[in-house]
Coordinates of C-alpha atoms and ligand atoms in Angstrom, one line a residue:
Chain X
M1 CA -33.1 -108.0 170.0
K2 CA -35.0 -105.2 171.8
I3 CA -33.5 -106.1 175.2
N4 CA -30.1 -106.1 173.6
F5 CA -30.8 -102.6 172.2
L6 CA -31.8 -101.2 175.6
M7 CA -28.9 -102.9 177.3
K8 CA -26.5 -101.3 174.9
K9 CA -28.0 -97.9 175.4
R10 CA -27.6 -98.2 179.2
L11 CA -24.0 -99.4 179.0
Y12 CA -23.3 -96.5 176.7
F13 CA -24.6 -94.0 179.2
L14 CA -22.8 -95.7 182.0
A15 CA -19.6 -95.4 180.1
I16 CA -20.1 -91.7 179.5
F17 CA -20.9 -91.2 183.2
L18 CA -17.7 -93.0 184.3
V19 CA -15.6 -90.9 181.9
L20 CA -17.1 -87.7 183.4
V21 CA -16.4 -88.9 186.9
V22 CA -12.7 -89.7 186.1
I23 CA -12.2 -86.4 184.4
S24 CA -13.6 -84.4 187.4
I25 CA -11.6 -86.3 189.9
G26 CA -8.5 -86.0 187.8
S27 CA -8.8 -82.3 187.3
M28 CA -9.6 -81.7 191.0
S29 CA -6.5 -83.5 192.1
M30 CA -4.4 -81.7 189.5
T31 CA -5.6 -78.3 190.7
Q32 CA -5.6 -79.4 194.4
F33 CA -9.2 -78.4 194.6
S34 CA -10.8 -79.9 197.7
I35 CA -14.6 -80.1 198.0
A36 CA -14.3 -80.4 201.8
K37 CA -12.3 -77.2 202.0
C38 CA -14.7 -75.5 199.6
F39 CA -17.7 -76.3 201.8
A40 CA -15.9 -75.5 205.0
S41 CA -15.2 -71.9 203.7
I42 CA -18.8 -71.2 202.9
P43 CA -19.9 -70.2 206.5
K44 CA -16.8 -67.9 206.7
A45 CA -17.7 -66.2 203.4
I46 CA -21.3 -65.6 204.5
Q47 CA -20.0 -64.2 207.8
W48 CA -17.7 -61.8 206.0
G49 CA -20.5 -60.8 203.6
F50 CA -22.9 -59.9 206.4
G51 CA -20.0 -58.1 208.3
N52 CA -18.8 -55.9 205.4
F53 CA -20.7 -56.3 202.2
Y54 CA -23.7 -54.1 202.8
P55 CA -24.3 -50.4 201.9
A56 CA -23.8 -48.2 205.0
G57 CA -24.0 -44.5 205.9
D58 CA -21.4 -42.7 203.9
S59 CA -21.6 -45.0 200.9
F60 CA -25.0 -43.5 200.0
A61 CA -23.1 -40.3 199.3
R62 CA -21.7 -42.1 196.3
L63 CA -25.2 -42.9 195.0
P64 CA -25.4 -40.1 192.4
E65 CA -22.0 -41.2 190.9
I66 CA -23.2 -44.8 190.9
L67 CA -26.5 -44.0 189.2
L68 CA -24.7 -42.0 186.5
K69 CA -22.5 -44.9 185.6
L70 CA -25.5 -47.3 185.9
Q71 CA -27.4 -45.2 183.4
E72 CA -24.4 -45.2 181.0
T73 CA -24.2 -49.0 181.3
L74 CA -27.9 -49.5 180.7
L75 CA -27.8 -47.2 177.7
I76 CA -24.8 -48.9 176.2
S77 CA -26.4 -52.3 176.7
I78 CA -29.6 -51.2 175.0
A79 CA -27.8 -49.4 172.2
A80 CA -25.5 -52.4 171.6
A81 CA -28.4 -54.8 171.4
S82 CA -30.6 -52.7 169.2
V83 CA -27.9 -51.7 166.7
A84 CA -26.8 -55.3 166.6
A85 CA -30.4 -56.4 165.9
I86 CA -30.5 -54.3 162.7
F87 CA -27.3 -55.9 161.3
A88 CA -28.4 -59.3 162.6
L89 CA -31.8 -59.1 160.8
F90 CA -30.0 -58.5 157.5
F91 CA -27.5 -61.4 158.0
A92 CA -30.3 -63.7 159.3
L93 CA -32.4 -63.0 156.1
M94 CA -29.3 -63.8 154.0
G95 CA -28.6 -66.9 156.0
S96 CA -32.0 -68.4 156.5
R97 CA -32.8 -71.3 154.1
I98 CA -36.2 -69.6 153.3
T99 CA -35.0 -66.1 152.5
K100 CA -31.5 -66.7 151.3
V101 CA -30.6 -64.9 148.0
N102 CA -27.9 -67.4 147.0
N103 CA -26.0 -70.2 148.6
F104 CA -22.7 -68.3 148.7
L105 CA -24.1 -65.4 150.8
A106 CA -26.0 -67.9 152.9
T107 CA -22.9 -69.9 153.8
L108 CA -20.9 -66.7 154.4
S109 CA -23.4 -65.2 156.8
R110 CA -23.9 -68.4 158.6
F111 CA -20.1 -68.7 159.0
I112 CA -19.8 -65.1 160.2
A113 CA -22.6 -65.5 162.7
N114 CA -21.0 -68.7 164.1
V115 CA -17.6 -67.2 164.5
F116 CA -19.0 -64.1 166.3
R117 CA -21.3 -66.2 168.5
N118 CA -18.7 -68.8 169.6
I119 CA -16.4 -66.1 171.0
D120 CA -17.4 -65.0 174.5
V121 CA -18.0 -61.3 175.1
S122 CA -15.1 -61.2 177.6
I123 CA -12.7 -62.4 174.9
W124 CA -14.1 -59.7 172.5
A125 CA -13.5 -57.1 175.3
L126 CA -9.9 -58.2 175.6
V127 CA -9.3 -58.3 171.9
L128 CA -10.8 -54.9 171.3
L129 CA -8.8 -53.4 174.2
F130 CA -5.8 -53.5 171.9
S131 CA -7.4 -51.4 169.2
F132 CA -9.5 -49.0 171.2
G133 CA -7.8 -48.9 174.6
Q134 CA -9.7 -48.6 177.9
S135 CA -12.8 -46.7 177.1
S136 CA -16.6 -47.1 177.0
L137 CA -16.3 -47.4 173.2
T138 CA -14.5 -50.7 173.7
G139 CA -17.2 -51.9 176.0
Y140 CA -19.8 -50.9 173.5
F141 CA -18.1 -52.7 170.6
A142 CA -17.6 -55.9 172.7
L143 CA -21.3 -56.0 173.6
F144 CA -22.2 -55.1 170.0
V145 CA -20.2 -57.9 168.5
A146 CA -21.4 -60.5 170.9
S147 CA -25.0 -59.4 170.5
F148 CA -24.7 -59.5 166.7
G149 CA -23.5 -63.1 166.7
F150 CA -26.1 -64.3 169.1
L151 CA -29.0 -62.4 167.5
T152 CA -28.1 -63.5 164.0
R153 CA -28.3 -67.1 165.0
A154 CA -31.5 -66.6 167.0
F155 CA -33.2 -64.6 164.2
M156 CA -32.2 -67.2 161.6
E157 CA -33.7 -70.0 163.6
T158 CA -36.9 -68.0 164.2
I159 CA -37.3 -67.2 160.5
D160 CA -36.7 -70.8 159.5
E161 CA -39.2 -71.9 162.1
V162 CA -42.2 -69.6 161.5
G163 CA -41.7 -68.4 157.9
S164 CA -41.6 -71.4 155.6
D165 CA -45.3 -72.0 155.1
T166 CA -46.4 -68.4 154.5
A167 CA -43.3 -67.7 152.4
E168 CA -44.3 -70.7 150.2
A169 CA -47.9 -69.4 149.9
L170 CA -46.8 -65.9 148.8
R171 CA -44.2 -67.3 146.4
A172 CA -47.1 -69.3 144.8
T173 CA -49.0 -66.0 144.2
G174 CA -46.0 -64.7 142.2
A175 CA -44.9 -62.2 145.0
N176 CA -41.4 -60.9 144.7
Y177 CA -38.6 -61.3 147.3
F178 CA -39.3 -58.0 149.1
S179 CA -43.0 -58.5 149.3
I180 CA -42.4 -62.0 150.8
V181 CA -40.0 -60.6 153.4
F182 CA -42.1 -57.6 154.4
Q183 CA -45.6 -59.0 154.1
A184 CA -45.0 -62.5 155.4
I185 CA -41.6 -63.2 157.1
I186 CA -41.5 -60.0 159.2
P187 CA -45.1 -60.0 160.4
M188 CA -44.9 -63.7 161.3
S189 CA -41.7 -63.4 163.3
V190 CA -41.7 -59.8 164.6
S191 CA -42.9 -60.7 168.1
Q192 CA -40.3 -63.4 168.5
L193 CA -37.6 -61.1 167.1
I194 CA -38.4 -58.4 169.6
S195 CA -38.5 -61.0 172.4
W196 CA -34.9 -62.0 171.4
V197 CA -33.8 -58.3 171.5
L198 CA -35.2 -57.9 175.0
F199 CA -33.5 -61.0 176.1
M200 CA -30.2 -59.7 174.6
I201 CA -30.6 -56.4 176.5
E202 CA -31.0 -58.3 179.7
T203 CA -28.0 -60.4 178.9
N204 CA -25.9 -57.3 178.0
I205 CA -26.7 -55.6 181.3
R206 CA -25.4 -58.6 183.1
A207 CA -22.3 -58.9 180.9
A208 CA -21.7 -55.1 181.0
T209 CA -20.4 -55.4 184.5
L210 CA -17.7 -57.9 183.6
V211 CA -16.9 -56.0 180.4
G212 CA -16.7 -52.8 182.4
I213 CA -14.1 -54.3 184.7
L214 CA -12.0 -55.3 181.7
T215 CA -12.4 -52.1 179.7
G216 CA -12.4 -49.7 182.6
S217 CA -15.8 -48.2 181.9
G218 CA -19.3 -48.1 183.2
I219 CA -20.6 -49.6 186.3
G220 CA -18.1 -52.5 186.3
F221 CA -15.2 -50.0 186.5
L222 CA -16.8 -48.3 189.5
F223 CA -17.3 -51.6 191.2
D224 CA -13.6 -52.5 190.6
L225 CA -12.5 -49.1 191.8
Y226 CA -14.4 -49.3 195.1
Y227 CA -13.5 -52.9 195.6
K228 CA -9.8 -52.3 195.2
K229 CA -10.0 -49.3 197.6
M230 CA -11.6 -51.8 200.0
D231 CA -14.7 -49.6 200.2
Y232 CA -16.9 -52.7 200.5
H233 CA -20.0 -50.7 201.5
A234 CA -19.9 -48.7 198.3
S235 CA -19.2 -51.7 196.1
S236 CA -22.1 -53.6 197.7
L237 CA -24.3 -50.6 196.8
V238 CA -23.1 -51.0 193.2
V239 CA -24.2 -54.7 193.2
L240 CA -27.5 -53.8 194.8
S241 CA -28.3 -51.2 192.2
L242 CA -27.4 -53.6 189.5
V243 CA -29.7 -56.3 190.9
V244 CA -32.5 -53.8 191.2
S245 CA -32.1 -52.5 187.6
I246 CA -31.9 -56.0 186.2
L247 CA -35.1 -57.0 188.0
L248 CA -36.7 -53.8 186.7
I249 CA -35.6 -54.4 183.1
E250 CA -36.9 -58.0 183.3
Q251 CA -40.3 -56.7 184.5
I252 CA -40.4 -54.2 181.7
S253 CA -39.5 -56.7 179.0
N254 CA -42.0 -59.2 180.3
Y255 CA -44.6 -56.5 180.1
V256 CA -43.7 -55.7 176.6
R257 CA -43.7 -59.4 175.6
R258 CA -47.2 -59.8 177.0
A259 CA -48.5 -56.6 175.3
M260 CA -47.2 -57.9 171.9
L261 CA -49.1 -61.2 172.0
Chain Z
M1 CA -63.2 -79.1 125.3
K2 CA -59.9 -77.3 125.4
T3 CA -56.8 -78.7 127.1
L4 CA -55.4 -76.3 129.7
L5 CA -52.7 -78.3 131.3
Q6 CA -50.7 -81.3 130.1
F7 CA -48.0 -83.4 131.7
K8 CA -45.7 -85.2 129.3
N9 CA -43.3 -87.8 130.7
V10 CA -42.6 -85.7 133.8
S11 CA -40.1 -87.1 136.4
K12 CA -38.8 -85.6 139.6
H13 CA -35.8 -87.0 141.5
Y14 CA -35.0 -85.3 144.8
D15 CA -31.8 -87.3 145.0
K16 CA -30.6 -90.5 143.5
K17 CA -32.7 -92.6 145.8
T18 CA -35.9 -90.6 146.1
V19 CA -38.0 -90.7 143.0
A20 CA -41.1 -88.6 143.7
L21 CA -42.5 -88.7 140.2
S22 CA -41.6 -91.0 137.3
D23 CA -42.8 -90.6 133.8
V24 CA -46.1 -88.9 134.7
S25 CA -48.3 -88.1 131.7
F26 CA -51.9 -86.8 131.8
S27 CA -53.9 -83.8 130.6
V28 CA -56.5 -81.6 132.2
N29 CA -59.3 -79.8 130.3
E30 CA -60.5 -76.3 131.0
G31 CA -63.2 -76.2 133.7
E32 CA -62.6 -79.7 135.0
L33 CA -62.4 -80.6 138.7
V34 CA -59.7 -83.3 138.9
S35 CA -58.8 -85.2 142.1
I36 CA -55.4 -86.7 142.6
I37 CA -55.5 -89.6 145.0
G38 CA -52.9 -91.8 146.4
P39 CA -51.3 -92.9 149.7
S40 CA -49.0 -90.5 151.5
G41 CA -45.6 -90.3 150.0
A42 CA -47.0 -91.1 146.5
G43 CA -45.9 -87.8 145.1
K44 CA -49.1 -85.8 145.1
S45 CA -47.7 -82.6 146.6
T46 CA -44.7 -82.8 144.4
L47 CA -46.9 -83.1 141.3
L48 CA -48.9 -79.9 142.2
R49 CA -45.8 -77.9 143.0
C50 CA -44.2 -78.8 139.7
I51 CA -47.0 -76.9 137.9
N52 CA -46.3 -73.5 139.5
R53 CA -42.5 -74.2 139.7
L54 CA -42.3 -74.2 143.5
I55 CA -40.5 -77.4 142.7
D56 CA -38.5 -77.9 139.5
A57 CA -39.2 -81.2 137.7
T58 CA -36.1 -83.1 136.6
S59 CA -37.3 -84.0 133.1
G60 CA -40.3 -83.9 130.8
E61 CA -42.7 -81.2 129.7
I62 CA -45.5 -79.4 131.6
I63 CA -47.6 -77.5 129.1
F64 CA -49.8 -74.8 130.6
E65 CA -51.7 -72.5 128.1
D66 CA -49.7 -74.0 125.3
K67 CA -46.3 -73.2 126.8
D68 CA -43.8 -75.4 128.6
V69 CA -43.5 -74.0 132.1
L70 CA -40.2 -75.9 132.6
Q71 CA -38.6 -73.7 130.0
I72 CA -39.3 -70.5 131.9
K73 CA -36.0 -69.0 133.0
N74 CA -36.9 -65.3 133.3
K75 CA -38.0 -64.2 136.8
S76 CA -40.8 -61.9 135.7
K77 CA -42.2 -64.5 133.3
M78 CA -42.1 -67.0 136.2
R79 CA -44.1 -64.5 138.4
A80 CA -46.5 -63.9 135.6
L81 CA -47.1 -67.7 135.4
R82 CA -47.7 -67.9 139.1
T83 CA -50.3 -65.1 139.1
K84 CA -52.4 -67.3 136.9
I85 CA -52.2 -70.3 139.2
G86 CA -53.9 -70.1 142.6
M87 CA -52.9 -72.5 145.4
I88 CA -54.3 -73.5 148.8
F89 CA -52.7 -75.7 151.4
Q90 CA -53.4 -78.2 154.1
N91 CA -52.2 -75.9 156.8
Y92 CA -53.7 -72.8 155.2
N93 CA -50.3 -71.0 155.2
L94 CA -51.8 -67.6 156.2
V95 CA -49.9 -64.8 158.0
E96 CA -51.7 -65.5 161.2
R97 CA -50.8 -62.3 162.9
L98 CA -52.4 -60.2 160.1
S99 CA -56.1 -59.6 159.4
V100 CA -58.2 -61.6 157.1
F101 CA -58.4 -58.6 154.8
E102 CA -54.6 -58.2 154.5
N103 CA -54.2 -62.0 153.9
V104 CA -56.6 -61.9 151.1
L105 CA -54.9 -58.9 149.5
H106 CA -51.6 -60.9 149.5
G107 CA -53.1 -62.6 146.5
R108 CA -52.4 -59.4 144.5
L109 CA -48.7 -59.2 145.4
G110 CA -47.8 -61.1 142.2
Y111 CA -48.9 -58.1 140.2
K112 CA -46.9 -55.5 142.1
S113 CA -43.4 -54.1 142.0
A114 CA -40.9 -54.7 144.8
L115 CA -41.5 -51.4 146.6
V116 CA -45.3 -51.3 146.3
G117 CA -45.6 -54.9 147.3
A118 CA -43.2 -54.6 150.3
L119 CA -45.2 -51.6 151.6
G120 CA -48.5 -53.4 151.0
F121 CA -50.2 -50.7 148.9
Y122 CA -53.4 -51.9 147.2
S123 CA -55.8 -50.0 144.9
E124 CA -59.4 -49.2 145.8
E125 CA -60.7 -51.8 143.3
E126 CA -58.5 -54.5 144.8
K127 CA -59.9 -53.7 148.2
Q128 CA -63.5 -53.8 147.0
Q129 CA -62.8 -57.1 145.2
A130 CA -61.4 -58.6 148.4
I131 CA -64.5 -57.6 150.3
K132 CA -66.7 -59.0 147.6
I133 CA -64.9 -62.4 147.5
L134 CA -65.0 -62.6 151.3
Q135 CA -68.7 -62.0 151.3
S136 CA -69.3 -64.7 148.7
L137 CA -67.4 -67.1 150.9
G138 CA -69.5 -66.1 154.0
L139 CA -66.8 -64.3 155.8
D140 CA -68.3 -60.8 156.0
E141 CA -68.1 -60.8 159.8
Q142 CA -64.5 -61.8 159.9
I143 CA -63.0 -59.3 157.5
Y144 CA -61.0 -57.3 160.1
K145 CA -60.3 -60.1 162.5
R146 CA -56.8 -61.5 163.0
C147 CA -56.4 -64.9 161.3
D148 CA -55.3 -66.6 164.5
Q149 CA -58.8 -66.0 165.8
L150 CA -60.5 -68.1 163.1
S151 CA -61.5 -71.7 163.0
G152 CA -59.8 -74.1 160.6
G153 CA -62.7 -74.0 158.1
Q154 CA -62.7 -70.2 158.1
K155 CA -58.9 -70.1 157.6
Q156 CA -59.2 -72.4 154.6
R157 CA -61.8 -70.1 153.2
V158 CA -59.4 -67.2 153.6
G159 CA -56.9 -69.2 151.7
I160 CA -59.4 -69.7 148.9
A161 CA -60.1 -66.0 148.9
R162 CA -56.4 -65.2 148.6
A163 CA -56.2 -67.6 145.6
L164 CA -59.3 -66.2 143.9
I165 CA -58.3 -62.6 144.1
Q166 CA -55.4 -63.6 141.8
E167 CA -58.0 -64.2 139.1
P168 CA -56.3 -67.5 138.3
R169 CA -57.1 -69.9 135.5
V170 CA -56.4 -72.9 137.6
L171 CA -56.6 -73.6 141.4
L172 CA -54.2 -76.1 143.0
A173 CA -55.4 -77.5 146.3
D174 CA -52.9 -79.6 148.3
E175 CA -55.0 -81.7 150.8
P176 CA -57.3 -78.8 151.5
I177 CA -59.5 -80.7 154.0
A178 CA -56.9 -83.0 155.7
S179 CA -56.9 -80.8 158.9
L180 CA -60.6 -80.2 159.0
D181 CA -63.7 -81.8 160.6
P182 CA -66.3 -83.4 158.4
S183 CA -68.7 -80.4 158.3
S184 CA -66.0 -77.8 157.5
S185 CA -64.6 -80.3 154.9
K186 CA -68.0 -80.3 153.2
V187 CA -68.1 -76.5 153.1
I188 CA -64.7 -76.3 151.5
M189 CA -65.3 -79.0 148.9
D190 CA -68.7 -77.4 148.0
Q191 CA -66.9 -74.1 147.5
L192 CA -64.3 -75.7 145.3
K193 CA -67.0 -77.3 143.2
K194 CA -68.8 -74.0 143.0
I195 CA -65.6 -72.2 141.9
C196 CA -65.2 -74.7 139.2
S197 CA -68.8 -74.7 137.9
T198 CA -69.6 -71.0 138.2
L199 CA -66.3 -69.3 137.7
G200 CA -65.0 -71.8 135.2
I201 CA -61.7 -72.1 137.1
T202 CA -60.0 -75.5 136.6
V203 CA -59.4 -77.2 140.0
L204 CA -56.7 -79.8 140.8
V205 CA -57.1 -81.2 144.2
N206 CA -55.0 -83.6 146.1
L207 CA -57.1 -85.8 148.4
H208 CA -56.5 -88.4 151.0
Q209 CA -60.1 -89.3 151.3
L210 CA -61.2 -91.6 148.4
D211 CA -64.9 -91.1 149.1
V212 CA -64.7 -87.3 148.8
A213 CA -62.7 -87.7 145.6
L214 CA -65.4 -90.0 144.1
N215 CA -68.2 -87.7 145.1
Y216 CA -66.9 -84.4 143.9
S217 CA -64.6 -84.8 140.9
D218 CA -65.2 -85.0 137.2
R219 CA -62.1 -87.2 136.9
V220 CA -59.7 -89.1 139.2
I221 CA -56.0 -89.5 138.8
G222 CA -54.6 -92.2 141.0
I223 CA -50.9 -92.3 141.7
S224 CA -48.8 -94.7 143.5
K225 CA -45.0 -94.5 144.1
G226 CA -44.8 -91.6 141.7
R227 CA -46.6 -93.3 138.8
V228 CA -50.0 -92.7 137.4
V229 CA -51.9 -95.9 137.8
Y230 CA -55.4 -94.7 137.1
D231 CA -56.8 -91.8 135.0
G232 CA -60.5 -91.7 134.3
D233 CA -64.0 -91.5 135.5
P234 CA -64.7 -91.8 139.2
A235 CA -67.5 -94.2 138.4
S236 CA -65.3 -96.7 136.6
L237 CA -62.8 -97.0 139.5
T238 CA -62.9 -100.6 140.5
D239 CA -61.6 -102.4 143.6
D240 CA -58.6 -103.6 141.5
H241 CA -57.7 -100.0 140.7
I242 CA -58.0 -99.1 144.4
Q243 CA -55.8 -102.0 145.3
Q244 CA -53.3 -100.8 142.7
I245 CA -53.3 -97.3 144.1
Y246 CA -53.2 -98.0 147.8
G247 CA -51.4 -101.3 147.6
S248 CA -51.6 -103.4 150.8
D249 CA -51.8 -100.3 152.9
R250 CA -54.4 -101.5 155.4
E251 CA -55.2 -98.2 156.9
A252 CA -55.9 -96.5 153.6
L253 CA -58.0 -99.5 152.4
N254 CA -60.2 -99.1 155.5
L255 CA -61.1 -95.7 154.1
V256 CA -62.4 -97.3 151.0
V257 CA -66.2 -97.6 150.9
R258 CA -68.5 -99.6 148.7
E259 CA -71.1 -96.9 148.3
P260 CA -69.2 -93.7 148.1
K261 CA -72.1 -91.4 147.3
E262 CA -74.0 -92.6 150.3
V263 CA -71.2 -92.1 152.7
A264 CA -70.2 -88.8 151.2
Q265 CA -73.6 -87.5 151.9
K266 CA -73.1 -88.0 155.6
I267 CA -70.1 -85.7 155.8
Ligands
ADP1 N1 -37.9 -81.7 149.7 C1 -37.8 -83.0 149.6 N2 -36.6 -83.6 149.6 C2 -36.4 -84.9 149.5 N3 -37.4 -85.8 149.3 C3 -38.7 -85.3 149.3 C4 -38.9 -83.9 149.5 N4 -40.2 -83.7 149.4 C5 -40.8 -84.9 149.2 N5 -39.9 -85.9 149.2 C6 -40.1 -87.3 148.9 O1 -40.8 -87.4 147.7 C7 -41.8 -88.4 147.8 C8 -43.1 -87.8 147.5 O2 -43.5 -86.8 148.4 P1 -44.8 -86.0 148.4 O3 -44.9 -85.3 147.0 O4 -44.8 -85.0 149.5 O5 -46.0 -87.0 148.5 P2 -47.5 -86.9 149.0 O6 -47.8 -85.4 148.9 O7 -48.2 -87.8 148.1 O8 -47.6 -87.4 150.4 C9 -41.7 -88.9 149.3 O9 -41.0 -90.1 149.2 C10 -41.0 -87.9 150.0 O10 -40.3 -88.4 151.1
MG2 MG1 -48.5 -84.2 150.5

């Protein structure tokens, strides 16, 4: 009986594995993607990278321009994440099974959060392009909407996880809804909520580059511009400055996380 | 003696299959310390939570202070009921990131409006009262510490303080010592006994440990599969009753001891 059970489980995983192999081989042959060719081109790519893709002499003259756009991108990422966090907190409170006001609002806010979350930020950028055109506002809204969806979901799970016991205790004292939220739910979850916002800011800065290419704004736009002008030295400087600022932001948010504990 | 709480044919069905309480009837006098014993899943937690309406019973009547709590529809009446009923929990259910002082004052939230409660404003008397209660529970040194720095036994005492500051008529304790070591367990049970005898607050306590129940309570209610199978003196509880409460649950039966007083003294 037991052996049979384990055997069945193994066969099941084997079947899944085989299906995955068939799908990969099938799609590779359909798109004429060759692994051998792929690996063969790696040395050449590295060679090209070292030959062209590094900041050199005159590209440093562009540094002020780059830093200005970098600053814009960073601020937009932070603003999108923090404004989204305010809306997300409200929807998370409505949607959490502990703090929901009624079932209708709970289902509605869960539905909205799911829709917003399951659409990638690049899709939002493309959709919003139609209504706002190529501007940094479009980039901001795309990041905002994506952040909102993700944060609502993350906040909801945090509240569900940490809040239920204390919320029960305060409900038992006769405390009203607002007392429970502000005296128990928020103090219990605040450090995790801030941690999620910091994570969202980091994610937004990474995504902002791609969004910038699509919406013609921020640092992504600058990269695109230099790249198309075949000014590889300048575009490598853009990448470098991005990497440095992402590492910096990560350090800062790790510091904040530690300080909060 | 005056009856404070009375269950009349109370049943609770979570869904068609799970019957947590079926046709439960008993009454509790003012100032009594009553233990509710039974194996896990018997319905002890459900029973306690029906009293302060954290869980709504499916049918029957629960008379508290001569009124049926199941008939309360109005939100502010419900809150008024809950202020009269203190509750402590197995996992203490404190806001761990806040101080002991703030956690105790949470016991006053039931008396406050939405805004005042949300902002956490408390009167000078309430603060003095909190300090007094904490001192009586031996927590003077811990008043301004964060709750996550306390031991389990200290956390449970904070839980008791939060319940006492409500000035309740009855205290519900849901497995208050299940997560504690024997010496902290004894401190907590002694406190509950003291609260009952000196403050005259009625105490209903769910217990897993039969020996503790026999040693501390004025009366024992044994439940099994949602039914009351014993209601009476701890001294008249026989092996047959114990068999009836715990069934053939070997593990629980191992907890059963012949000389409860003697063993209880060791903890
Ligand atoms: N929220 C719930 N939903 C469904 N069933 C529940 C719920 N809470 C408890 N039960 C069931 O009700 C029965 C009694 O549970 P409980 O009152 O927690 O027992 P005890 O506290 O004695 O261990 C158990 O069978 C349990 O599985
Ligand atoms: Mg229980």
